[in-house]
Amino acid sequence: MIEIDSGKPVEVMDITPSVQEALRESKVINGICLVYTLHTTTGLTVNEADPALIKDILNLLERVAPQGAGYLHDRSDGNAHAHLRAALLGSSVVIPVEQKRLVLGTWQRILFFELDGPRRRKIYIKAVPD
Ligand code: ZN
């Protein structure tokens, strides 16, 4: 389990080093690694950690699911846009593991999206051997 304190309403964090560290502490040498967020207003994806691209992704999410666009969930909670953006991103990623290393392409990073912060967030990591 990784715990993260986000500092802003919307924030993207490259959690690749934390996942690799958790993997190092596990007994799994070869297999797969599940990275799973325990929240409904956060997202996980694998992509490039280029700040300009991250801004592009956030802009896309904002266009597709703008805040306060008459959502039913806003009647009770006021954060429907964050849930919708999280639904678009997904709540988990699975990455192959070889020799205790995450198998990632040159530009691939594990990106955690805070969409309704700031809050303390928990990310569950489960390594499964071959
Ligand atoms: Zn809500």
Short mmCIF file of N, CA and C and ligand atoms in Angstrom, two decimals:
data_model
loop_
_atom_site.label_atom_id
_atom_site.label_comp_id
_atom_site.label_asym_id
_atom_site.label_seq_id
_atom_site.Cartn_x
_atom_site.Cartn_y
_atom_site.Cartn_z
N MET A 1 0.85 -1.20 0.00
CA MET A 1 0.00 0.00 0.00
C MET A 1 0.88 1.25 0.00
N ILE A 2 0.53 2.16 -0.87
CA ILE A 2 1.19 3.47 -0.91
C ILE A 2 0.16 4.48 -0.41
N GLU A 3 0.60 5.42 0.42
CA GLU A 3 -0.29 6.52 0.81
C GLU A 3 0.29 7.82 0.27
N ILE A 4 -0.60 8.62 -0.29
CA ILE A 4 -0.19 9.88 -0.92
C ILE A 4 -1.05 11.01 -0.36
N ASP A 5 -0.42 12.11 -0.03
CA ASP A 5 -1.16 13.31 0.33
C ASP A 5 -1.12 14.25 -0.86
N SER A 6 -2.27 14.38 -1.54
CA SER A 6 -2.30 15.31 -2.66
C SER A 6 -2.40 16.73 -2.09
N GLY A 7 -1.90 17.69 -2.86
CA GLY A 7 -1.84 19.05 -2.34
C GLY A 7 -2.76 20.03 -3.04
N LYS A 8 -3.42 19.54 -4.10
CA LYS A 8 -4.24 20.45 -4.91
C LYS A 8 -5.54 19.75 -5.30
N PRO A 9 -6.53 20.50 -5.78
CA PRO A 9 -7.78 19.86 -6.24
C PRO A 9 -7.52 18.86 -7.36
N VAL A 10 -6.66 19.24 -8.29
CA VAL A 10 -6.30 18.34 -9.38
C VAL A 10 -4.78 18.27 -9.46
N GLU A 11 -4.28 17.05 -9.46
CA GLU A 11 -2.83 16.89 -9.43
C GLU A 11 -2.47 15.54 -10.05
N VAL A 12 -1.39 15.50 -10.78
CA VAL A 12 -0.94 14.25 -11.39
C VAL A 12 0.43 13.93 -10.82
N MET A 13 0.56 12.69 -10.34
CA MET A 13 1.83 12.28 -9.74
C MET A 13 2.38 11.04 -10.44
N ASP A 14 3.67 11.07 -10.72
CA ASP A 14 4.36 9.90 -11.26
C ASP A 14 4.73 9.00 -10.08
N ILE A 15 4.00 7.89 -9.93
CA ILE A 15 4.23 7.02 -8.77
C ILE A 15 5.11 5.81 -9.13
N THR A 16 5.71 5.83 -10.31
CA THR A 16 6.54 4.70 -10.75
C THR A 16 7.62 4.32 -9.72
N PRO A 17 8.37 5.30 -9.16
CA PRO A 17 9.40 4.91 -8.19
C PRO A 17 8.83 4.23 -6.94
N SER A 18 7.67 4.69 -6.48
CA SER A 18 7.05 4.08 -5.29
C SER A 18 6.59 2.66 -5.58
N VAL A 19 6.06 2.44 -6.78
CA VAL A 19 5.61 1.08 -7.14
C VAL A 19 6.82 0.16 -7.28
N GLN A 20 7.87 0.66 -7.90
CA GLN A 20 9.09 -0.15 -8.05
C GLN A 20 9.67 -0.50 -6.68
N GLU A 21 9.61 0.45 -5.75
CA GLU A 21 10.11 0.22 -4.39
C GLU A 21 9.28 -0.86 -3.69
N ALA A 22 7.96 -0.79 -3.83
CA ALA A 22 7.08 -1.80 -3.23
C ALA A 22 7.38 -3.17 -3.83
N LEU A 23 7.68 -3.19 -5.10
CA LEU A 23 8.00 -4.44 -5.79
C LEU A 23 9.32 -5.02 -5.27
N ARG A 24 10.27 -4.16 -5.03
CA ARG A 24 11.57 -4.59 -4.50
C ARG A 24 11.40 -5.28 -3.15
N GLU A 25 10.45 -4.77 -2.35
CA GLU A 25 10.22 -5.33 -1.01
C GLU A 25 9.39 -6.61 -1.04
N SER A 26 8.76 -6.91 -2.18
CA SER A 26 7.96 -8.13 -2.29
C SER A 26 8.87 -9.31 -2.67
N LYS A 27 8.30 -10.52 -2.60
CA LYS A 27 9.09 -11.71 -2.93
C LYS A 27 9.00 -12.07 -4.42
N VAL A 28 8.20 -11.33 -5.14
CA VAL A 28 7.94 -11.68 -6.54
C VAL A 28 9.12 -11.27 -7.44
N ILE A 29 9.59 -12.23 -8.21
CA ILE A 29 10.70 -11.96 -9.14
C ILE A 29 10.15 -11.75 -10.55
N ASN A 30 9.30 -12.69 -10.99
CA ASN A 30 8.64 -12.58 -12.30
C ASN A 30 7.14 -12.75 -12.11
N GLY A 31 6.36 -11.96 -12.82
CA GLY A 31 4.91 -12.06 -12.70
C GLY A 31 4.24 -10.81 -13.21
N ILE A 32 3.20 -10.39 -12.49
CA ILE A 32 2.52 -9.13 -12.84
C ILE A 32 2.31 -8.32 -11.57
N CYS A 33 2.17 -7.02 -11.76
CA CYS A 33 1.97 -6.11 -10.64
C CYS A 33 0.69 -5.31 -10.87
N LEU A 34 -0.26 -5.49 -9.96
CA LEU A 34 -1.50 -4.71 -9.99
C LEU A 34 -1.31 -3.45 -9.16
N VAL A 35 -1.67 -2.32 -9.73
CA VAL A 35 -1.67 -1.04 -9.01
C VAL A 35 -3.11 -0.54 -9.06
N TYR A 36 -3.71 -0.34 -7.87
CA TYR A 36 -5.16 -0.16 -7.80
C TYR A 36 -5.49 0.96 -6.80
N THR A 37 -6.22 1.96 -7.24
CA THR A 37 -6.59 3.04 -6.33
C THR A 37 -7.87 2.68 -5.57
N LEU A 38 -7.88 3.03 -4.28
CA LEU A 38 -9.02 2.68 -3.43
C LEU A 38 -10.03 3.83 -3.36
N HIS A 39 -10.09 4.64 -4.40
CA HIS A 39 -10.96 5.83 -4.36
C HIS A 39 -11.74 5.97 -5.67
N THR A 40 -12.84 6.73 -5.59
CA THR A 40 -13.72 6.88 -6.75
C THR A 40 -13.53 8.22 -7.46
N THR A 41 -12.63 9.04 -6.93
CA THR A 41 -12.34 10.31 -7.60
C THR A 41 -10.84 10.47 -7.87
N THR A 42 -10.20 9.34 -8.13
CA THR A 42 -8.80 9.33 -8.58
C THR A 42 -8.71 8.38 -9.76
N GLY A 43 -7.65 8.50 -10.52
CA GLY A 43 -7.46 7.62 -11.67
C GLY A 43 -6.03 7.16 -11.79
N LEU A 44 -5.84 6.07 -12.51
CA LEU A 44 -4.50 5.55 -12.78
C LEU A 44 -4.39 5.25 -14.27
N THR A 45 -3.25 5.60 -14.83
CA THR A 45 -3.00 5.22 -16.22
C THR A 45 -1.50 5.14 -16.44
N VAL A 46 -1.12 4.53 -17.54
CA VAL A 46 0.30 4.50 -17.93
C VAL A 46 0.44 5.41 -19.13
N ASN A 47 1.32 6.39 -19.00
CA ASN A 47 1.56 7.30 -20.12
C ASN A 47 2.85 8.07 -19.87
N GLU A 48 3.14 9.00 -20.73
CA GLU A 48 4.37 9.78 -20.63
C GLU A 48 4.20 10.88 -19.57
N ALA A 49 5.22 11.09 -18.76
CA ALA A 49 5.14 12.08 -17.68
C ALA A 49 5.63 13.45 -18.13
N ASP A 50 5.38 13.78 -19.37
CA ASP A 50 5.75 15.10 -19.89
C ASP A 50 4.74 16.13 -19.37
N PRO A 51 5.19 17.19 -18.70
CA PRO A 51 4.26 18.16 -18.12
C PRO A 51 3.27 18.75 -19.14
N ALA A 52 3.72 18.97 -20.36
CA ALA A 52 2.82 19.51 -21.39
C ALA A 52 1.74 18.49 -21.73
N LEU A 53 2.12 17.22 -21.86
CA LEU A 53 1.15 16.17 -22.16
C LEU A 53 0.16 16.01 -21.00
N ILE A 54 0.67 16.05 -19.78
CA ILE A 54 -0.21 15.92 -18.61
C ILE A 54 -1.24 17.05 -18.61
N LYS A 55 -0.80 18.25 -18.93
CA LYS A 55 -1.73 19.38 -19.03
C LYS A 55 -2.75 19.12 -20.15
N ASP A 56 -2.30 18.56 -21.26
CA ASP A 56 -3.22 18.21 -22.36
C ASP A 56 -4.27 17.20 -21.90
N ILE A 57 -3.83 16.20 -21.13
CA ILE A 57 -4.77 15.18 -20.64
C ILE A 57 -5.78 15.83 -19.69
N LEU A 58 -5.30 16.70 -18.80
CA LEU A 58 -6.20 17.38 -17.86
C LEU A 58 -7.18 18.28 -18.61
N ASN A 59 -6.69 18.95 -19.64
CA ASN A 59 -7.58 19.79 -20.46
C ASN A 59 -8.64 18.95 -21.16
N LEU A 60 -8.24 17.79 -21.65
CA LEU A 60 -9.20 16.88 -22.29
C LEU A 60 -10.28 16.45 -21.30
N LEU A 61 -9.86 16.05 -20.09
CA LEU A 61 -10.82 15.62 -19.07
C LEU A 61 -11.78 16.75 -18.73
N GLU A 62 -11.25 17.97 -18.69
CA GLU A 62 -12.08 19.13 -18.37
C GLU A 62 -13.10 19.41 -19.47
N ARG A 63 -12.68 19.20 -20.71
CA ARG A 63 -13.62 19.41 -21.82
C ARG A 63 -14.72 18.34 -21.83
N VAL A 64 -14.32 17.10 -21.58
CA VAL A 64 -15.28 15.99 -21.64
C VAL A 64 -16.22 16.02 -20.42
N ALA A 65 -15.67 16.32 -19.25
CA ALA A 65 -16.47 16.32 -18.03
C ALA A 65 -16.24 17.63 -17.26
N PRO A 66 -16.80 18.74 -17.74
CA PRO A 66 -16.61 20.02 -17.04
C PRO A 66 -17.32 20.01 -15.69
N GLN A 67 -16.80 20.83 -14.78
CA GLN A 67 -17.40 20.92 -13.44
C GLN A 67 -18.78 21.57 -13.51
N GLY A 68 -19.71 21.05 -12.73
CA GLY A 68 -21.01 21.68 -12.56
C GLY A 68 -21.88 21.73 -13.80
N ALA A 69 -21.86 20.68 -14.60
CA ALA A 69 -22.62 20.67 -15.85
C ALA A 69 -23.99 20.02 -15.68
N GLY A 70 -24.57 20.17 -14.49
CA GLY A 70 -25.92 19.66 -14.26
C GLY A 70 -26.01 18.19 -13.93
N TYR A 71 -24.95 17.63 -13.37
CA TYR A 71 -24.93 16.19 -13.05
C TYR A 71 -25.85 15.89 -11.86
N LEU A 72 -26.46 14.72 -11.89
CA LEU A 72 -27.35 14.29 -10.80
C LEU A 72 -26.59 14.15 -9.48
N HIS A 73 -25.39 13.61 -9.54
CA HIS A 73 -24.60 13.37 -8.32
C HIS A 73 -24.24 14.68 -7.61
N ASP A 74 -24.21 15.78 -8.36
CA ASP A 74 -23.89 17.08 -7.74
C ASP A 74 -24.96 17.52 -6.74
N ARG A 75 -26.15 16.96 -6.86
CA ARG A 75 -27.22 17.31 -5.90
C ARG A 75 -26.87 16.84 -4.49
N SER A 76 -26.10 15.76 -4.42
CA SER A 76 -25.76 15.23 -3.09
C SER A 76 -24.31 15.49 -2.70
N ASP A 77 -23.42 15.56 -3.67
CA ASP A 77 -22.00 15.57 -3.32
C ASP A 77 -21.18 16.67 -3.99
N GLY A 78 -21.61 17.21 -5.10
CA GLY A 78 -20.91 18.33 -5.72
C GLY A 78 -19.61 18.00 -6.44
N ASN A 79 -19.31 16.71 -6.57
CA ASN A 79 -18.04 16.37 -7.22
C ASN A 79 -18.21 15.36 -8.37
N ALA A 80 -19.35 15.43 -9.02
CA ALA A 80 -19.62 14.47 -10.11
C ALA A 80 -18.55 14.53 -11.19
N HIS A 81 -18.08 15.73 -11.51
CA HIS A 81 -17.05 15.85 -12.55
C HIS A 81 -15.82 15.01 -12.22
N ALA A 82 -15.46 14.96 -10.93
CA ALA A 82 -14.29 14.18 -10.52
C ALA A 82 -14.54 12.68 -10.69
N HIS A 83 -15.75 12.22 -10.33
CA HIS A 83 -16.09 10.80 -10.53
C HIS A 83 -16.07 10.45 -12.02
N LEU A 84 -16.61 11.34 -12.84
CA LEU A 84 -16.69 11.06 -14.29
C LEU A 84 -15.29 11.01 -14.90
N ARG A 85 -14.45 11.93 -14.49
CA ARG A 85 -13.07 11.93 -15.01
C ARG A 85 -12.34 10.66 -14.55
N ALA A 86 -12.60 10.25 -13.30
CA ALA A 86 -11.99 9.02 -12.79
C ALA A 86 -12.46 7.81 -13.59
N ALA A 87 -13.76 7.81 -13.94
CA ALA A 87 -14.31 6.69 -14.72
C ALA A 87 -13.64 6.61 -16.09
N LEU A 88 -13.31 7.74 -16.66
CA LEU A 88 -12.65 7.75 -17.97
C LEU A 88 -11.22 7.20 -17.89
N LEU A 89 -10.56 7.50 -16.79
CA LEU A 89 -9.16 7.06 -16.65
C LEU A 89 -9.05 5.60 -16.25
N GLY A 90 -9.97 5.14 -15.40
CA GLY A 90 -9.88 3.79 -14.85
C GLY A 90 -9.22 3.81 -13.49
N SER A 91 -9.39 2.70 -12.75
CA SER A 91 -8.94 2.66 -11.36
C SER A 91 -7.72 1.76 -11.14
N SER A 92 -7.21 1.13 -12.18
CA SER A 92 -6.06 0.25 -11.97
C SER A 92 -5.22 0.14 -13.25
N VAL A 93 -3.99 -0.28 -13.04
CA VAL A 93 -3.13 -0.69 -14.16
C VAL A 93 -2.44 -1.99 -13.75
N VAL A 94 -2.12 -2.81 -14.72
CA VAL A 94 -1.38 -4.06 -14.49
C VAL A 94 -0.14 -4.03 -15.36
N ILE A 95 1.00 -4.27 -14.73
CA ILE A 95 2.28 -4.14 -15.43
C ILE A 95 3.09 -5.44 -15.25
N PRO A 96 3.67 -5.95 -16.34
CA PRO A 96 4.50 -7.15 -16.20
C PRO A 96 5.72 -6.87 -15.33
N VAL A 97 6.20 -7.93 -14.67
CA VAL A 97 7.40 -7.83 -13.83
C VAL A 97 8.40 -8.88 -14.29
N GLU A 98 9.61 -8.43 -14.54
CA GLU A 98 10.69 -9.36 -14.87
C GLU A 98 11.92 -9.01 -14.06
N GLN A 99 12.45 -10.01 -13.36
CA GLN A 99 13.64 -9.83 -12.52
C GLN A 99 13.45 -8.66 -11.55
N LYS A 100 12.30 -8.65 -10.93
CA LYS A 100 11.92 -7.64 -9.91
C LYS A 100 11.82 -6.22 -10.45
N ARG A 101 11.77 -6.10 -11.79
CA ARG A 101 11.65 -4.77 -12.39
C ARG A 101 10.32 -4.67 -13.15
N LEU A 102 9.67 -3.53 -13.04
CA LEU A 102 8.50 -3.25 -13.86
C LEU A 102 8.93 -3.21 -15.32
N VAL A 103 8.16 -3.85 -16.18
CA VAL A 103 8.46 -3.82 -17.61
C VAL A 103 7.71 -2.62 -18.21
N LEU A 104 8.45 -1.56 -18.44
CA LEU A 104 7.87 -0.32 -18.98
C LEU A 104 8.68 0.13 -20.19
N GLY A 105 7.99 0.66 -21.18
CA GLY A 105 8.68 1.24 -22.33
C GLY A 105 9.41 2.50 -21.92
N THR A 106 10.25 2.98 -22.82
CA THR A 106 11.12 4.12 -22.52
C THR A 106 10.37 5.29 -21.90
N TRP A 107 9.20 5.60 -22.44
CA TRP A 107 8.49 6.79 -21.98
C TRP A 107 7.31 6.48 -21.06
N GLN A 108 7.12 5.22 -20.76
CA GLN A 108 5.97 4.84 -19.94
C GLN A 108 6.22 5.06 -18.46
N ARG A 109 5.27 5.72 -17.81
CA ARG A 109 5.31 5.95 -16.37
C ARG A 109 3.91 5.65 -15.82
N ILE A 110 3.85 5.29 -14.53
CA ILE A 110 2.57 5.07 -13.88
C ILE A 110 2.12 6.41 -13.30
N LEU A 111 1.01 6.91 -13.83
CA LEU A 111 0.54 8.24 -13.43
C LEU A 111 -0.72 8.11 -12.57
N PHE A 112 -0.67 8.74 -11.40
CA PHE A 112 -1.81 8.78 -10.49
C PHE A 112 -2.47 10.15 -10.61
N PHE A 113 -3.77 10.15 -10.86
CA PHE A 113 -4.53 11.40 -11.02
C PHE A 113 -5.38 11.68 -9.79
N GLU A 114 -5.06 12.72 -9.07
CA GLU A 114 -5.95 13.26 -8.03
C GLU A 114 -6.94 14.16 -8.74
N LEU A 115 -8.25 13.89 -8.56
CA LEU A 115 -9.27 14.66 -9.28
C LEU A 115 -10.22 15.40 -8.35
N ASP A 116 -10.06 15.19 -7.03
CA ASP A 116 -10.93 15.88 -6.06
C ASP A 116 -10.18 16.10 -4.75
N GLY A 117 -9.00 16.68 -4.87
CA GLY A 117 -8.15 16.88 -3.69
C GLY A 117 -8.37 18.23 -3.06
N PRO A 118 -7.49 18.58 -2.12
CA PRO A 118 -6.42 17.71 -1.59
C PRO A 118 -6.96 16.71 -0.56
N ARG A 119 -6.43 15.51 -0.60
CA ARG A 119 -6.84 14.45 0.32
C ARG A 119 -5.69 13.47 0.50
N ARG A 120 -5.83 12.64 1.55
CA ARG A 120 -4.93 11.48 1.69
C ARG A 120 -5.49 10.35 0.85
N ARG A 121 -4.65 9.74 0.04
CA ARG A 121 -5.09 8.70 -0.88
C ARG A 121 -4.30 7.42 -0.67
N LYS A 122 -4.98 6.29 -0.88
CA LYS A 122 -4.35 4.99 -0.72
C LYS A 122 -4.32 4.25 -2.06
N ILE A 123 -3.19 3.72 -2.39
CA ILE A 123 -3.03 2.94 -3.62
C ILE A 123 -2.52 1.56 -3.22
N TYR A 124 -3.29 0.56 -3.60
CA TYR A 124 -2.97 -0.83 -3.25
C TYR A 124 -2.10 -1.43 -4.35
N ILE A 125 -1.04 -2.10 -3.92
CA ILE A 125 -0.13 -2.72 -4.88
C ILE A 125 -0.07 -4.21 -4.58
N LYS A 126 -0.30 -5.02 -5.59
CA LYS A 126 -0.31 -6.48 -5.40
C LYS A 126 0.54 -7.11 -6.49
N ALA A 127 1.64 -7.70 -6.10
CA ALA A 127 2.48 -8.41 -7.06
C ALA A 127 2.11 -9.89 -7.04
N VAL A 128 1.90 -10.45 -8.23
CA VAL A 128 1.47 -11.85 -8.36
C VAL A 128 2.53 -12.60 -9.15
N PRO A 129 3.09 -13.68 -8.57
CA PRO A 129 4.15 -14.41 -9.28
C PRO A 129 3.64 -15.25 -10.44
N ASP A 130 4.51 -15.59 -11.37
CA ASP A 130 4.18 -16.49 -12.49
C ASP A 130 3.67 -17.82 -11.96
ZN ZN B 1 -19.11 12.15 -4.98
#
